[in-house]
Coordinates of C-alpha atoms in Angstrom, one line a residue:
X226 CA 43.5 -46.5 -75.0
X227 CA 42.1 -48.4 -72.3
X228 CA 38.4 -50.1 -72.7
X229 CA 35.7 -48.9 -71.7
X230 CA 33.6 -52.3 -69.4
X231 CA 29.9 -52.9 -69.4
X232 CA 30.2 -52.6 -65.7
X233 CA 31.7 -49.0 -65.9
X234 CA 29.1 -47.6 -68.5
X235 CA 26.3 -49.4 -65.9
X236 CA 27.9 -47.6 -62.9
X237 CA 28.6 -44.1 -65.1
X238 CA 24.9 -44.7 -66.1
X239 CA 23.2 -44.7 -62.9
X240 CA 25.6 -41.9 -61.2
X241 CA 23.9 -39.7 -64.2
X242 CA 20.1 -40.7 -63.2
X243 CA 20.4 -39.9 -59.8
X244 CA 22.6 -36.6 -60.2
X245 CA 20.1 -35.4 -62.6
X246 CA 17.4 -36.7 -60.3
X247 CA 18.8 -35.1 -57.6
X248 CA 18.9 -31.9 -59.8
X249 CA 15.4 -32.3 -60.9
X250 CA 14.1 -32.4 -57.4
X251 CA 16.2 -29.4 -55.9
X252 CA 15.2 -27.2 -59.0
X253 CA 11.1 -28.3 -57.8
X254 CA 12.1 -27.5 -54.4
X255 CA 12.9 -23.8 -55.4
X256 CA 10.3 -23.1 -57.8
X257 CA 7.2 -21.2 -57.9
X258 CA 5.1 -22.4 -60.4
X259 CA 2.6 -24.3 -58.6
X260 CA 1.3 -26.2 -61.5
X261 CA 4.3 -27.6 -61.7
X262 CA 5.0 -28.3 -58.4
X263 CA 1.3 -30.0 -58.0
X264 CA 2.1 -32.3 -60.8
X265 CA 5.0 -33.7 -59.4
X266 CA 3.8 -33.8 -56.0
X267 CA 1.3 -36.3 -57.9
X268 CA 4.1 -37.8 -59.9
X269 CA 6.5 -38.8 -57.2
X270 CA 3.8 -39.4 -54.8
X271 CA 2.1 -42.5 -57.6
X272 CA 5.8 -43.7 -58.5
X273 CA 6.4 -44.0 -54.7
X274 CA 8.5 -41.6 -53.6
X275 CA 6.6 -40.4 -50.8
X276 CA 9.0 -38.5 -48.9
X277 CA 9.7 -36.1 -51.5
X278 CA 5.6 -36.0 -52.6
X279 CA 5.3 -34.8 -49.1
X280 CA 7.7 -31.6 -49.2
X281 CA 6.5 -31.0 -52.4
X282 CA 2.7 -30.9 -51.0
X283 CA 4.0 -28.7 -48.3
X284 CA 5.0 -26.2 -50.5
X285 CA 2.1 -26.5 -52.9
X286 CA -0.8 -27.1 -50.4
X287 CA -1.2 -23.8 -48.5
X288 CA -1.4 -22.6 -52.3
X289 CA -4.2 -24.3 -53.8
X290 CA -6.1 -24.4 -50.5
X291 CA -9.7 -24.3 -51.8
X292 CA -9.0 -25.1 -55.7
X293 CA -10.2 -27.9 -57.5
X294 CA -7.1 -29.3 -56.7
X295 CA -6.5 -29.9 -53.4
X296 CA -9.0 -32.7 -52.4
X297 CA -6.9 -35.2 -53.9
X298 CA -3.4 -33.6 -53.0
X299 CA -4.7 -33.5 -49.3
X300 CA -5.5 -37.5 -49.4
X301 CA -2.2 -37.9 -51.1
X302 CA -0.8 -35.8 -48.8
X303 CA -2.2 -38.1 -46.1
X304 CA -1.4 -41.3 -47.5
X305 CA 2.3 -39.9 -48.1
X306 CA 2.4 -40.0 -44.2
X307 CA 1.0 -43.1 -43.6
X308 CA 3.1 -44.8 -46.4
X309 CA 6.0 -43.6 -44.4
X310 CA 4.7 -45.0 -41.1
X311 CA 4.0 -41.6 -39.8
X312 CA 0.8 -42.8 -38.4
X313 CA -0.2 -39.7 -35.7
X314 CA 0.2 -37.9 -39.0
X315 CA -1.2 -39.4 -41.0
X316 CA -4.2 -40.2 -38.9
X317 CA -4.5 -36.3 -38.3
X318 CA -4.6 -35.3 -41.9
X319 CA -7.0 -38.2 -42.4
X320 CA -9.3 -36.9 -40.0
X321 CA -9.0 -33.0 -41.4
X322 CA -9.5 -34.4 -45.3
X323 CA -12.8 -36.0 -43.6
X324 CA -14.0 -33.3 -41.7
X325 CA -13.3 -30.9 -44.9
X326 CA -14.8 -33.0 -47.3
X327 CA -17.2 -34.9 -45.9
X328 CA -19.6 -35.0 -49.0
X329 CA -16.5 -36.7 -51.0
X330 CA -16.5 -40.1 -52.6
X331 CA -13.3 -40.8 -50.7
X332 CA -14.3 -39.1 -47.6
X333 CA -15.2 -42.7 -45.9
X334 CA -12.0 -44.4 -46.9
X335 CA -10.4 -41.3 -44.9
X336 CA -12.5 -41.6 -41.9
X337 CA -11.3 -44.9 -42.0
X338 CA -8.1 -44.5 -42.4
X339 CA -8.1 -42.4 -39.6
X340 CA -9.0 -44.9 -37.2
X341 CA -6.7 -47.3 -39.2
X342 CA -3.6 -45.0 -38.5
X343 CA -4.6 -44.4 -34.7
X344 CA -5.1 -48.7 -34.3
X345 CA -1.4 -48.8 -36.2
X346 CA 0.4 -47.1 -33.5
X347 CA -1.6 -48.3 -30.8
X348 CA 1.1 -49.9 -28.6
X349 CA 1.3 -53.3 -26.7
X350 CA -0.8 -54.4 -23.8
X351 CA 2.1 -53.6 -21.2
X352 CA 2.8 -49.8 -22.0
X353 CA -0.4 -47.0 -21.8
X354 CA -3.3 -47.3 -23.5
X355 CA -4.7 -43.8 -23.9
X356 CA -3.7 -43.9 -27.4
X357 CA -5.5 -47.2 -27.5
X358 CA -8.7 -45.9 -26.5
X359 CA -8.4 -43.0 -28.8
X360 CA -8.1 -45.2 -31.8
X361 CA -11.4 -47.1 -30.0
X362 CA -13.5 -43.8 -30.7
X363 CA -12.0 -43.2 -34.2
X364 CA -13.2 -46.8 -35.3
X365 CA -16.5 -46.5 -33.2
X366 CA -16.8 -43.7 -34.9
X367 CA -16.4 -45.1 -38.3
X368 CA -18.4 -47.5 -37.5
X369 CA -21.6 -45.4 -36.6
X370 CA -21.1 -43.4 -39.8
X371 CA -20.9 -46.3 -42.2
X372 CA -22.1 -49.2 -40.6
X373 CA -22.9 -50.5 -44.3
X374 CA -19.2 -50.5 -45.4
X375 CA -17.2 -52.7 -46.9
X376 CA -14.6 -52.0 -44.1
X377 CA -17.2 -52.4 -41.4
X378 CA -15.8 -56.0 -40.3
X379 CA -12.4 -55.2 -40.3
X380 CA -13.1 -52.3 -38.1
X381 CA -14.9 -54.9 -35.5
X382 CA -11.9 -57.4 -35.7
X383 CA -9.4 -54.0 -35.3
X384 CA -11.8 -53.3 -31.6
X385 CA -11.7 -56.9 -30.6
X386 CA -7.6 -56.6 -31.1
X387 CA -7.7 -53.1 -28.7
X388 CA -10.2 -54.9 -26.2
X389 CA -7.8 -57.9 -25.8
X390 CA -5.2 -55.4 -25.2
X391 CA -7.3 -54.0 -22.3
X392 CA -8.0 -56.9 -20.9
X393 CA -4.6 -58.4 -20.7
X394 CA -3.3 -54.6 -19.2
X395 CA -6.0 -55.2 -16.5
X396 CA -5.4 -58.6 -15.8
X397 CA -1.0 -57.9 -15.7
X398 CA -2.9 -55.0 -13.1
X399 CA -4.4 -57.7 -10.9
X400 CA -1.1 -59.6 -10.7
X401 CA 0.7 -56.6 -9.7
X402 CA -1.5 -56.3 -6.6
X403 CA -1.5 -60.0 -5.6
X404 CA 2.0 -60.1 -5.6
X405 CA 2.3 -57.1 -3.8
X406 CA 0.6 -58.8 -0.9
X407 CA 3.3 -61.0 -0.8
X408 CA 5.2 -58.4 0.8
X409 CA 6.2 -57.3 4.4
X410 CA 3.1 -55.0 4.8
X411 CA 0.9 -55.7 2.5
X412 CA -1.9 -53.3 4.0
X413 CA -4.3 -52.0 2.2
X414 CA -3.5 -53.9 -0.7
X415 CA -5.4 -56.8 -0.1
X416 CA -8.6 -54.4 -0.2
X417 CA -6.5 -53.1 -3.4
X418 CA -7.0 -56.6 -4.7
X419 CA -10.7 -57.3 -4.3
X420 CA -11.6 -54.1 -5.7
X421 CA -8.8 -54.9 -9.0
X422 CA -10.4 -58.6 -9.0
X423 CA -14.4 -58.0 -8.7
X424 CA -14.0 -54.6 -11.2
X425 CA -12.0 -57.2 -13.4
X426 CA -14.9 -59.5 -13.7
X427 CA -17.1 -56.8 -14.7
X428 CA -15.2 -55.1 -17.3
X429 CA -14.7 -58.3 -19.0
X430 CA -17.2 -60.9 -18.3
X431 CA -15.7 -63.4 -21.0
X432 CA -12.1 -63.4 -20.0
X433 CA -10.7 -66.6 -19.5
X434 CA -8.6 -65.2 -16.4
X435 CA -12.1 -65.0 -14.4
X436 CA -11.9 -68.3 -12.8
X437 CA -8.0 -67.9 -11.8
X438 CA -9.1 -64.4 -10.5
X439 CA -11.8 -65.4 -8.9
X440 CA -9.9 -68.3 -6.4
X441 CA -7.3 -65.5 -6.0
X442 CA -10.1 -62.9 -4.5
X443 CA -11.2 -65.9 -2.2
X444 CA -7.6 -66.3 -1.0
X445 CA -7.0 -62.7 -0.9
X446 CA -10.0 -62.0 1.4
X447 CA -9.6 -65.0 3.5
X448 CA -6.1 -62.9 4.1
X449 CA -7.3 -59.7 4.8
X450 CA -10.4 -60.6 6.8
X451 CA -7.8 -62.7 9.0
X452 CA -5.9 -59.9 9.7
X453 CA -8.4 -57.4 10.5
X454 CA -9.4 -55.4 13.7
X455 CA -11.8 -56.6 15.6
X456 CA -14.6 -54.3 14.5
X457 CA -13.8 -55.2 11.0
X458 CA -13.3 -59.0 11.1
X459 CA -16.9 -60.0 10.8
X460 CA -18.1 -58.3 8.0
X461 CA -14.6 -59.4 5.8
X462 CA -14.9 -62.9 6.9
X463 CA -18.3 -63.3 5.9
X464 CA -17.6 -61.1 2.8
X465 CA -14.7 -63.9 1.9
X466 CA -17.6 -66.8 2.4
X467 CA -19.5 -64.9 0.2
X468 CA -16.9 -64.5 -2.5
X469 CA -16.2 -68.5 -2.1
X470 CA -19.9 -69.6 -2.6
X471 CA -20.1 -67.2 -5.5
X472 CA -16.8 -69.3 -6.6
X473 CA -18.4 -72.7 -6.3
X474 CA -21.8 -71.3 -8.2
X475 CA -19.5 -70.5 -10.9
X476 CA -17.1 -73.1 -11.4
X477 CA -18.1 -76.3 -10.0
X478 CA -15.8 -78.5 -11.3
X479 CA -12.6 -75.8 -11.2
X480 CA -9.3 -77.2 -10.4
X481 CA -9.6 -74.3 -7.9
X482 CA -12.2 -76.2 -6.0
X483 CA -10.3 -78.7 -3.3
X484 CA -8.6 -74.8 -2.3
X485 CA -12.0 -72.6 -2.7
X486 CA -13.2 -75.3 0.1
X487 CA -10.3 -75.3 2.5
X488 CA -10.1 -71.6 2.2
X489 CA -13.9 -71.6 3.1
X490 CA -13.7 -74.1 5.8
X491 CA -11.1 -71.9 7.8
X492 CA -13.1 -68.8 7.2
X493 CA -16.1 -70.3 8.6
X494 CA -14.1 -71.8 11.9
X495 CA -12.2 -68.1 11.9
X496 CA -15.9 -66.8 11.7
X497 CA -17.2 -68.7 14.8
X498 CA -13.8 -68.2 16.9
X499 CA -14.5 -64.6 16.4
X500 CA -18.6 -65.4 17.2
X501 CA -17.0 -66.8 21.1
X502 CA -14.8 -64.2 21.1
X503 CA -17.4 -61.5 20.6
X504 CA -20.2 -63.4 22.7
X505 CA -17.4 -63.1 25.5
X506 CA -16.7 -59.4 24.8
X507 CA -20.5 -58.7 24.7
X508 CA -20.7 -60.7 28.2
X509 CA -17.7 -58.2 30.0
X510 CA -18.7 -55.4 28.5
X511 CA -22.3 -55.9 29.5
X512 CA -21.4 -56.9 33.1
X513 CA -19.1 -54.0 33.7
X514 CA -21.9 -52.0 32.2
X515 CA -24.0 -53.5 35.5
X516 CA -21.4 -52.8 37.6
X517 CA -20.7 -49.4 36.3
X518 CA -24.5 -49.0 36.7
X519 CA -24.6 -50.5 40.6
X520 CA -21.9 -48.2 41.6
X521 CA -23.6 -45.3 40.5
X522 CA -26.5 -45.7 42.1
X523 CA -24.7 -46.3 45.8
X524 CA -23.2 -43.8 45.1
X525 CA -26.3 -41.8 44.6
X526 CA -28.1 -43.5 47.9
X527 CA -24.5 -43.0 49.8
X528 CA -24.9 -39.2 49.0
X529 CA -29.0 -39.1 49.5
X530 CA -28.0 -40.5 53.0
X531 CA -25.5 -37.5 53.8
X532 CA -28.2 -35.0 52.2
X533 CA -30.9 -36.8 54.8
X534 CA -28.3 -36.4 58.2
X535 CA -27.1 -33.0 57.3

């Protein structure tokens, strides 16, 4: 008779646990008595086996809806999702367990939790940030609720996180348009690009891309005031002196600065080229005005004459 190995009993062993496991779990999944079902909801859910605490609490849930009971199988049931990395889930059921138990000792962990879930699956700076700005109100929210928590600084660290991904969207924004008026017809993205740049500087004051954004909105004006119709070409190029003095105020001793004072210097000369040019149109315009004027009134003595011999 051929022996029976350590090994083999091991293997036989463990084949037995999880086929009666197994067994144990599809019997729970068909059964009715909700007692039972709620206590291993619990039981699986604190020995980690979340997926299965959830489909248990699915069953049970709609059940003891109201009991005595369901406050804590409705945070498990919560934490279940977010254990799994369901996060939209989880943050939903977070937010319901708050709103349904507000008076709850764990009712601020959910609330935080909540916002928690919503920051998890926030995504990167380069792909849309609605989701972002949700989970912004969730923890502003937290924060106005329990602004004595223990949680309270992670929650300002967690909106510092989704502001920096803000800013660095906005500022891969402001690239885009600059490098789009590298192109063939750039048109109406230069104007594009000072709006992008100056609303830049205001949505985030502090951002170390202010100085490099800044020279790039002198440039960019210099551009588009250059290449501007007549009746425009005054106001952009003293727009684009403006936006090169506000430059120098703000960075004196920027490595931008040799540039920021070419730039200017050009504007300046474009500025009083256009000053001659405008003087000269001023001086046509205003003798054909005259002349316009001198022929109209010989014509009006010319036809008084014909009105005096007829």
């Amino acid at each position: 008779m051929k022996k029976t190995t350590p090994l083999y009993i091991s293997i036989l062993l463990l084949f037995t646990l999880v086929f009666t496991g197994c067994g144990e779990f599809y019997k729970l999944e068909k059964s009715t008595n909700w007692d039972e079902l709620y206590e291993a909801a619990n039981r699986y859910y604190d020995e980690g086996e979340y997926n299965k605490s959830i489909i248990l609490y699915d069953r049970v849930l709609p059940v003891i809806k109201g009991s005595g009971k369901a406050e804590l199988a409705e945070f498990n049931y919560a934490y279940a999702h977010f254990r799994t990395k369901r996060f939209i889930e989880s943050a939903g059921y977070f937010k319901t367990f708050f709103d349904t138990y507000n008076r709850s000792p764990l009712a601020e962990e959910a609330l935080f939790m909540h916002a928690y879930s919503l920051y998890l699956d926030s995504p990167d700076y380069n792909l849309d940030q609605r989701s972002s700005r949700e989970a912004v109100n969730a923890i502003q929210l937290f924060m106005n609720r329990y602004p004595e928590s223990d949680s309270y600084e992670r929650a300002i660290s967690m909106i510092d996180d989704l502001q920096k991904r803000f800013e660095e969207k906005a500022y891969e924004e402001s690239k885009m348009y600059y490098r789009l008026t590298e192109g063939l017809f750039p048109g109406e993205f230069y104007r594009a690009c000072i709006i992008n740049f100056q609303n830049f500087a205001k949505d985030y004051p502090d951002s170390e891309y202010n100085e490099e954004l800044a020279f790039k909105l002198v440039e960019v004006s210099n551009a588009y005031a250059e290449r501007s119709v007549f009746d425009k070409k005054e106001e952009r190029l003293k727009q684009s002196i403006e936006f090169a003095q506000d430059f120098a105020q703000k960075y004196p001793d920027s490595s931008y600065d040799s540039k920021v004072k070419n730039l200017m210097s050009e504007t300046k000369t474009e500025l009083e080229a256009h000053y001659r040019l405008k003087e000269q149109y001023e001086s046509r315009s205003a003798e054909a005005k005259r002349l316009r004027e001198e022929e109209e009134r010989n014509q009006q003595a010319t036809e008084a004459l014909r009105n005096t011999e007829n």
